[in-house]
Short mmCIF file of C-alpha atoms and ligand atoms in Angstrom, two decimals:
data_model
loop_
_atom_site.label_atom_id
_atom_site.label_comp_id
_atom_site.label_asym_id
_atom_site.label_seq_id
_atom_site.Cartn_x
_atom_site.Cartn_y
_atom_site.Cartn_z
CA MET A 214 98.11 94.92 130.98
CA LYS A 215 98.10 92.13 133.56
CA SER A 216 97.10 88.67 132.46
CA PHE A 217 97.28 85.63 134.73
CA ILE A 218 95.71 82.51 136.15
CA TYR A 219 95.81 81.90 139.90
CA ALA A 220 94.79 78.65 141.59
CA SER A 221 95.06 78.51 145.37
CA GLN A 222 96.11 75.28 147.07
CA PRO A 223 93.54 74.09 149.59
CA SER A 224 95.33 73.60 152.87
CA ARG A 225 94.79 74.76 156.43
CA VAL A 226 97.70 76.47 158.20
CA VAL A 227 98.01 76.89 161.96
CA PHE A 228 100.98 79.08 162.87
CA HIS A 229 102.14 80.12 166.34
CA ALA A 230 104.67 79.31 169.02
CA GLY A 231 103.18 76.35 170.86
CA ALA A 232 100.90 75.39 167.93
CA LEU A 233 101.77 71.73 168.47
CA ASP A 234 99.27 71.88 171.35
CA GLN A 235 96.56 72.12 168.67
CA LEU A 236 97.49 68.71 167.26
CA GLY A 237 94.58 66.79 168.81
CA ALA A 238 92.01 69.33 167.66
CA GLU A 239 93.50 69.38 164.16
CA ILE A 240 93.49 65.59 163.91
CA ASP A 241 89.86 65.57 164.99
CA ARG A 242 89.10 68.15 162.33
CA LEU A 243 90.50 65.75 159.74
CA GLY A 244 88.28 63.03 161.19
CA ALA A 245 91.31 60.77 161.70
CA ARG A 246 91.39 58.03 164.36
CA ARG A 247 94.61 56.14 163.58
CA ALA A 248 97.47 58.41 162.59
CA LEU A 249 100.85 56.98 161.59
CA VAL A 250 103.58 59.33 162.79
CA LEU A 251 106.57 59.70 160.44
CA SER A 252 110.08 61.01 161.15
CA THR A 253 113.74 60.46 160.39
CA PRO A 254 115.66 58.22 162.81
CA GLU A 255 117.28 61.41 164.21
CA GLN A 256 113.90 62.93 165.04
CA ARG A 257 112.42 59.79 166.61
CA ALA A 258 112.02 61.53 169.99
CA SER A 259 109.88 64.28 168.40
CA ALA A 260 107.78 61.64 166.67
CA GLU A 261 107.27 59.82 169.96
CA ASP A 262 106.20 63.06 171.59
CA VAL A 263 103.65 63.55 168.80
CA SER A 264 102.48 59.98 169.21
CA ARG A 265 102.04 60.48 172.98
CA ARG A 266 100.04 63.64 172.37
CA LEU A 267 97.78 61.72 169.99
CA GLY A 268 97.16 58.99 172.58
CA SER A 269 94.70 56.42 171.28
CA ARG A 270 94.59 58.24 167.94
CA SER A 271 98.19 57.20 167.21
CA ALA A 272 98.66 54.04 165.15
CA GLY A 273 102.43 54.09 165.81
CA VAL A 274 105.72 55.69 164.78
CA TYR A 275 107.62 54.98 161.56
CA ASP A 276 111.08 56.58 161.79
CA ARG A 277 112.77 55.53 158.55
CA ALA A 278 112.48 58.73 156.49
CA VAL A 279 115.68 59.55 154.57
CA MET A 280 116.65 62.15 151.97
CA HIS A 281 115.03 61.88 148.51
CA VAL A 282 112.51 59.11 149.36
CA PRO A 283 114.05 55.91 147.98
CA ILE A 284 111.30 53.71 146.48
CA GLU A 285 112.19 50.91 148.92
CA THR A 286 111.53 53.25 151.88
CA ALA A 287 108.28 54.42 150.30
CA GLN A 288 107.12 50.84 149.79
CA ALA A 289 108.02 49.79 153.32
CA ALA A 290 106.20 52.82 154.76
CA ARG A 291 103.13 52.15 152.62
CA ALA A 292 103.07 48.55 153.83
CA ARG A 293 103.39 49.69 157.46
CA ALA A 294 100.53 52.17 157.06
CA LYS A 295 98.34 49.42 155.63
CA GLU A 296 99.32 46.87 158.28
CA LEU A 297 98.48 49.37 161.06
CA ASN A 298 95.25 50.33 159.36
CA ALA A 299 96.29 53.99 159.46
CA ASP A 300 93.80 56.59 158.24
CA CYS A 301 96.18 59.58 158.29
CA CYS A 302 99.90 60.38 158.31
CA VAL A 303 101.45 62.93 160.63
CA ALA A 304 104.86 63.93 159.27
CA ILE A 305 107.13 65.75 161.72
CA GLY A 306 110.42 66.92 160.21
CA GLY A 307 111.85 68.45 157.08
CA GLY A 308 111.29 67.79 153.40
CA SER A 309 112.53 64.20 153.67
CA THR A 310 109.89 63.19 156.21
CA ILE A 311 107.09 65.14 154.56
CA GLY A 312 108.21 63.56 151.26
CA LEU A 313 107.71 60.11 152.77
CA GLY A 314 104.20 61.11 153.83
CA LYS A 315 103.55 62.21 150.25
CA ALA A 316 104.75 58.86 148.90
CA ILE A 317 102.21 57.12 151.14
CA ALA A 318 99.43 59.56 150.18
CA LEU A 319 100.13 59.07 146.48
CA THR A 320 98.98 55.45 146.51
CA SER A 321 96.64 55.40 149.51
CA GLU A 322 95.08 58.89 149.51
CA LEU A 323 95.65 59.09 153.28
CA PRO A 324 95.49 62.73 154.37
CA ILE A 325 98.73 64.27 155.64
CA LEU A 326 99.08 66.55 158.63
CA ALA A 327 102.54 68.11 158.31
CA ILE A 328 104.59 69.60 161.12
CA PRO A 329 107.61 71.14 159.38
CA THR A 330 110.79 71.62 161.38
CA THR A 331 113.04 73.01 158.61
CA PHE A 332 112.49 75.83 156.10
CA ALA A 333 112.33 73.66 152.94
CA GLY A 334 108.64 74.33 152.18
CA SER A 335 107.50 70.88 151.02
CA GLU A 336 104.48 71.01 153.35
CA MET A 337 102.79 73.63 151.14
CA THR A 338 103.18 71.86 147.80
CA PRO A 339 101.45 69.13 145.80
CA ILE A 340 104.92 68.09 144.53
CA PHE A 341 106.29 64.65 145.34
CA GLY A 342 109.63 63.02 144.56
CA ILE A 343 110.60 59.36 144.67
CA THR A 344 114.06 57.95 143.87
CA GLU A 345 114.27 54.75 141.88
CA GLN A 346 117.56 53.24 140.70
CA GLY A 347 119.40 56.44 141.56
CA GLN A 348 116.99 58.68 139.58
CA LYS A 349 114.66 61.03 141.43
CA LYS A 350 111.37 61.49 139.62
CA THR A 351 109.10 64.31 140.66
CA GLY A 352 105.49 65.02 139.88
CA ARG A 353 102.48 67.03 141.00
CA ASP A 354 99.38 65.44 142.43
CA PRO A 355 96.71 67.10 144.57
CA ARG A 356 96.49 63.95 146.75
CA VAL A 357 99.93 64.63 148.25
CA LEU A 358 99.28 68.21 149.36
CA PRO A 359 99.14 68.13 153.19
CA ARG A 360 95.61 68.99 154.33
CA THR A 361 96.79 70.64 157.52
CA VAL A 362 100.12 72.25 158.39
CA ILE A 363 101.09 73.05 161.95
CA TYR A 364 103.92 75.59 162.06
CA ASP A 365 105.36 75.79 165.54
CA PRO A 366 108.52 77.93 165.68
CA LEU A 367 109.47 76.21 168.97
CA LEU A 368 110.13 73.04 166.97
CA THR A 369 112.79 74.78 164.89
CA MET A 370 114.85 75.70 167.98
CA SER A 371 116.75 72.40 167.76
CA LEU A 372 117.56 72.87 164.06
CA PRO A 373 121.36 73.26 163.92
CA VAL A 374 122.41 76.64 162.50
CA ASN A 375 124.22 75.12 159.52
CA ILE A 376 121.05 73.30 158.42
CA ALA A 377 118.93 76.38 159.22
CA GLY A 378 121.10 78.59 156.98
CA SER A 379 121.11 76.33 153.94
CA SER A 380 117.47 75.34 154.41
CA GLY A 381 116.64 79.06 154.52
CA MET A 382 118.53 79.65 151.26
CA ASN A 383 116.51 76.76 149.77
CA ALA A 384 113.34 78.62 150.76
CA ILE A 385 114.60 81.90 149.29
CA ALA A 386 115.24 80.05 146.02
CA HIS A 387 111.53 79.15 145.78
CA CYS A 388 110.62 82.84 146.20
CA VAL A 389 113.24 84.02 143.71
CA GLU A 390 112.14 81.68 140.92
CA ALA A 391 108.45 82.37 141.64
CA LEU A 392 109.13 86.02 140.74
CA TYR A 393 110.23 85.12 137.20
CA ALA A 394 108.08 82.00 136.76
CA GLN A 395 106.39 81.48 133.42
CA ASP A 396 103.04 81.36 135.23
CA SER A 397 103.82 84.05 137.80
CA ASN A 398 100.85 85.96 139.14
CA PRO A 399 100.37 88.99 141.39
CA ILE A 400 99.46 87.08 144.57
CA THR A 401 102.36 84.65 144.37
CA SER A 402 104.74 87.52 143.61
CA LEU A 403 103.58 89.39 146.72
CA MET A 404 104.23 86.28 148.78
CA ALA A 405 107.61 85.77 147.13
CA GLU A 406 108.87 89.26 147.81
CA GLU A 407 107.64 89.14 151.41
CA GLY A 408 109.19 85.68 151.81
CA ILE A 409 112.61 86.94 150.71
CA ARG A 410 112.28 89.90 153.04
CA ALA A 411 111.30 87.76 156.03
CA LEU A 412 114.00 85.14 155.43
CA SER A 413 116.87 87.46 154.61
CA SER A 414 116.14 89.68 157.59
CA SER A 415 115.84 86.81 160.09
CA LEU A 416 118.32 84.13 159.00
CA PRO A 417 121.47 86.06 159.99
CA THR A 418 120.05 86.31 163.55
CA VAL A 419 119.05 82.63 163.52
CA VAL A 420 122.70 81.83 162.81
CA SER A 421 124.32 84.37 165.15
CA LYS A 422 121.83 83.93 168.02
CA PRO A 423 120.55 80.36 167.82
CA ASP A 424 118.25 80.85 170.84
CA ASP A 425 116.34 83.77 169.33
CA LEU A 426 112.79 82.47 168.99
CA GLU A 427 111.51 85.58 167.22
CA ALA A 428 114.08 85.23 164.46
CA ARG A 429 113.23 81.55 164.03
CA ALA A 430 109.52 82.41 163.90
CA GLU A 431 110.13 85.05 161.23
CA ALA A 432 112.22 82.59 159.19
CA LEU A 433 109.48 79.96 159.50
CA TYR A 434 106.91 82.53 158.34
CA GLY A 435 109.14 83.21 155.32
CA ALA A 436 109.44 79.47 154.74
CA TRP A 437 105.65 79.14 154.70
CA LEU A 438 105.43 81.85 152.03
CA ALA A 439 108.25 80.20 150.09
CA GLY A 440 106.53 76.82 150.17
CA ALA A 441 103.30 78.42 148.97
CA CYS A 442 105.20 79.99 146.04
CA LEU A 443 106.74 76.65 145.11
CA GLY A 444 103.33 75.01 145.27
CA ASN A 445 101.67 77.65 143.11
CA VAL A 446 103.95 78.36 140.16
CA GLY A 447 106.59 76.58 138.09
CA MET A 448 110.29 76.97 138.78
CA ALA A 449 113.19 77.49 136.32
CA LEU A 450 116.96 77.11 135.81
CA HIS A 451 117.97 77.21 139.47
CA HIS A 452 115.68 74.36 140.56
CA LYS A 453 116.52 72.38 137.42
CA LEU A 454 120.24 72.70 138.14
CA CYS A 455 119.85 71.71 141.78
CA HIS A 456 117.67 68.75 140.85
CA THR A 457 119.79 67.37 137.99
CA VAL A 458 123.25 68.23 139.27
CA GLY A 459 122.41 67.43 142.89
CA GLY A 460 120.80 64.14 141.87
CA ALA A 461 123.48 63.04 139.40
CA PHE A 462 126.40 63.79 141.72
CA ASN A 463 124.68 62.97 145.00
CA LEU A 464 125.07 66.43 146.52
CA PRO A 465 123.24 67.51 149.68
CA HIS A 466 119.93 69.17 148.78
CA ALA A 467 119.74 72.41 150.77
CA GLU A 468 123.47 73.18 150.50
CA THR A 469 123.34 72.76 146.71
CA HIS A 470 120.53 75.33 146.60
CA ALA A 471 122.59 77.70 148.76
CA VAL A 472 125.62 77.47 146.47
CA ILE A 473 123.83 77.73 143.11
CA LEU A 474 121.23 80.43 143.87
CA PRO A 475 123.35 83.60 143.44
CA HIS A 476 124.80 82.21 140.20
CA ALA A 477 121.41 81.26 138.74
CA VAL A 478 120.13 84.74 139.61
CA HIS A 479 123.14 86.29 137.91
CA TYR A 480 122.46 84.16 134.79
CA ASN A 481 118.87 85.44 134.62
CA PHE A 482 119.61 89.00 135.70
CA GLU A 483 119.12 90.82 132.39
CA ALA A 484 116.21 88.64 131.29
CA ALA A 485 114.01 89.26 134.33
CA PRO A 486 114.39 92.93 135.32
CA ASP A 487 111.12 93.22 137.28
CA ALA A 488 111.88 90.12 139.34
CA MET A 489 115.42 91.36 140.00
CA ALA A 490 114.12 94.73 141.18
CA ARG A 491 111.76 93.00 143.60
CA ILE A 492 114.51 90.70 144.91
CA GLY A 493 116.72 93.76 145.41
CA ARG A 494 113.92 95.57 147.23
CA ALA A 495 113.28 92.57 149.47
CA LEU A 496 116.97 92.32 150.38
CA ALA A 497 117.40 96.04 150.86
CA GLY A 498 116.01 96.11 154.41
CA SER A 499 118.87 93.83 155.44
CA GLY A 500 121.42 96.00 153.65
CA LEU A 501 122.27 93.17 151.27
CA SER A 502 121.42 94.44 147.83
CA ALA A 503 123.85 97.29 147.29
CA ASP A 504 125.32 95.61 144.18
CA GLY A 505 122.18 93.87 142.94
CA ALA A 506 120.17 90.71 143.53
CA ALA A 507 122.90 88.15 142.76
CA SER A 508 125.61 89.73 144.88
CA GLY A 509 123.07 90.43 147.62
CA LEU A 510 122.21 86.72 147.78
CA PHE A 511 125.90 85.81 147.70
CA ALA A 512 126.54 88.23 150.58
CA LEU A 513 123.66 86.64 152.51
CA ALA A 514 125.08 83.13 151.95
CA ARG A 515 128.43 84.38 153.21
CA LYS A 516 126.87 85.91 156.27
CA LEU A 517 125.06 82.65 157.04
CA GLY A 518 128.27 80.65 156.80
CA VAL A 519 126.69 78.14 154.38
CA PRO A 520 128.87 76.40 151.76
CA LEU A 521 129.70 78.70 148.83
CA ALA A 522 131.37 76.23 146.46
CA LEU A 523 130.26 73.02 144.78
CA ARG A 524 133.77 71.66 145.31
CA ASP A 525 133.19 71.92 149.07
CA LEU A 526 130.14 69.68 148.64
CA GLY A 527 132.33 66.97 147.11
CA MET A 528 131.72 67.67 143.41
CA LYS A 529 134.70 67.01 141.11
CA MET A 530 135.76 69.58 138.52
CA GLU A 531 135.78 66.83 135.85
CA SER A 532 132.01 66.52 136.34
CA LEU A 533 131.18 70.09 135.32
CA ASP A 534 130.92 69.38 131.55
CA GLU A 535 128.48 66.57 132.17
CA ALA A 536 126.54 68.70 134.67
CA ALA A 537 126.14 71.45 132.05
CA ARG A 538 124.99 68.87 129.48
CA LEU A 539 122.43 67.50 131.93
CA ALA A 540 121.11 71.01 132.56
CA MET A 541 120.46 71.41 128.82
CA GLN A 542 118.43 68.19 128.57
CA ASN A 543 114.61 68.09 128.48
CA PRO A 544 114.10 71.79 127.72
CA TYR A 545 112.15 73.75 130.33
CA TYR A 546 111.09 77.32 130.83
CA ASN A 547 113.67 79.89 131.90
CA PRO A 548 113.51 83.65 131.38
CA ARG A 549 116.88 83.55 129.59
CA PRO A 550 117.32 80.83 126.96
CA LEU A 551 119.59 77.98 128.00
CA GLU A 552 123.08 78.47 126.58
CA TYR A 553 125.58 75.69 127.13
CA ALA A 554 128.69 77.89 127.42
CA ALA A 555 127.06 80.30 129.88
CA ILE A 556 125.67 77.47 132.01
CA ARG A 557 129.09 75.77 131.99
CA GLN A 558 130.57 79.08 133.22
CA LEU A 559 127.84 79.42 135.87
CA LEU A 560 128.76 75.95 137.15
CA GLN A 561 132.47 76.77 137.07
CA ASN A 562 131.88 79.87 139.20
CA ALA A 563 129.64 77.93 141.58
CA TRP A 564 132.24 75.16 141.79
CA GLU A 565 134.96 77.64 142.68
CA GLY A 566 132.70 79.58 145.07
CA LYS A 567 133.38 82.87 143.27
CA SER A 568 131.20 85.89 143.75
CA PRO A 569 128.76 85.92 140.79
CA GLY A 570 129.41 88.37 138.00
P1 LIG B 836 115.70 66.96 155.74
O1 LIG B 836 114.23 66.74 155.89
O2 LIG B 836 116.46 65.91 154.97
O3 LIG B 836 116.35 67.17 157.17
C1 LIG B 836 117.75 67.27 157.32
C2 LIG B 836 118.17 66.73 158.68
O4 LIG B 836 117.77 67.64 159.68
C3 LIG B 836 117.50 65.41 159.03
O5 LIG B 836 118.44 64.59 159.71
C4 LIG B 836 116.39 65.81 159.99
O6 LIG B 836 116.01 64.79 160.88
C5 LIG B 836 117.06 66.97 160.70
N1 LIG B 836 116.12 67.94 161.26
C6 LIG B 836 115.06 68.49 160.66
N2 LIG B 836 114.47 69.36 161.46
C7 LIG B 836 115.16 69.37 162.62
C8 LIG B 836 115.05 70.08 163.84
N3 LIG B 836 114.11 71.04 164.02
N4 LIG B 836 115.93 69.82 164.82
C9 LIG B 836 116.94 68.93 164.62
N5 LIG B 836 117.11 68.24 163.49
C10 LIG B 836 116.22 68.45 162.50
O7 LIG B 836 116.04 68.36 155.06
P2 LIG B 836 115.14 69.36 154.19
O8 LIG B 836 116.12 70.29 153.59
O9 LIG B 836 114.03 69.90 154.97
O10 LIG B 836 114.50 68.46 153.07
C11 LIG B 836 115.20 68.04 151.92
C12 LIG B 836 114.35 67.12 151.08
O11 LIG B 836 113.08 67.71 150.86
C13 LIG B 836 114.94 66.89 149.70
O12 LIG B 836 114.76 65.52 149.36
C14 LIG B 836 114.12 67.77 148.79
O13 LIG B 836 114.08 67.32 147.47
C15 LIG B 836 112.77 67.73 149.47
N6 LIG B 836 111.94 68.91 149.20
C16 LIG B 836 110.75 68.69 148.58
C17 LIG B 836 109.91 69.75 148.31
C18 LIG B 836 108.58 69.50 147.66
O14 LIG B 836 107.80 70.41 147.46
N7 LIG B 836 108.28 68.28 147.30
C19 LIG B 836 110.28 71.05 148.69
C20 LIG B 836 111.50 71.26 149.32
C21 LIG B 836 112.32 70.16 149.59
#
């Protein structure tokens, strides 16, 4: 018998090629008059375009977003928002830029309008992360959930294929863990399975034909579903490993997800048969699941040309014992109990870039 709790996250999503043209109307809908536009230094030109489109409703551009939201960056951005008397943040970029918007919203309650340009999914979640003295602390707070999200596939056309591939694997990881989440529910599971299908069927084309707008739009649709999954249910071993190991050894976020995912799925394979069947079904349309969910995901990673080994991300073999110990700390839900030796082996396989299993 089914038994579940489902809480939807209140956000408005506008999705279509050219949706950026709706920006003015969406800002008006929020009742904002002085929006601070956020970006990374690399995406300054996009932020300036947004600022131009906003005209007198733009309070200015702040282009200092960097990976993992260092507290110093968050504080400087908060001060800038205050100084400019901003009443809203428009974040254009990936998880790093949207994360900076969340850090501002956390203390000021300014609404966020997010314009995601990667597949990471942060725009759909009430999860924030701030890094202080080398430690990234995450939390959930409804104030940081973007009120409006504009998904415009045209904005992903400039995303280099290597970032697109690993960012897409990051999105698939949200869907995968949603399927065996402790608080999984039928709606989120539908979104998760459809998200894996959309991403795994489109990402290979995104990589092989970078100008294919339809493939990018399908991947962005999958990323929306993935973000909604992450925002709705708790995650497990895979996200814990990426967070602790990635944080402790300063590994790049999306690539770490891409490397670890098939191995985490292999670890949980026997303990979550329904989830594994759904992952297999979602991958089947792309001909990826012949040998099961874990090898299907490994085959997808291979096809996308993303890194397959932690050693290629700069991790040292001597660090694997400590990484396994870190993964055992602060117990958390996982369908299979955490076993040090098996997690150490998982990390060894991921470090070597071996096919799981
Ligand atoms: P990112 O935001 O760090 O972007 C990576 C690089 O790609 C940046 O230089 C960025 O400017 C560039 N870029 C982004 N979109 C581009 C485009 N369309 N064209 C050209 N360049 C583009 O990468 P990410 O993977 O999106 O985000 C990673 C961060 O997000 C991590 O810190 C992670 O922890 C966080 N995250 C948070 C959540 C959440 O719910 N809180 C969810 C997922 C990720």
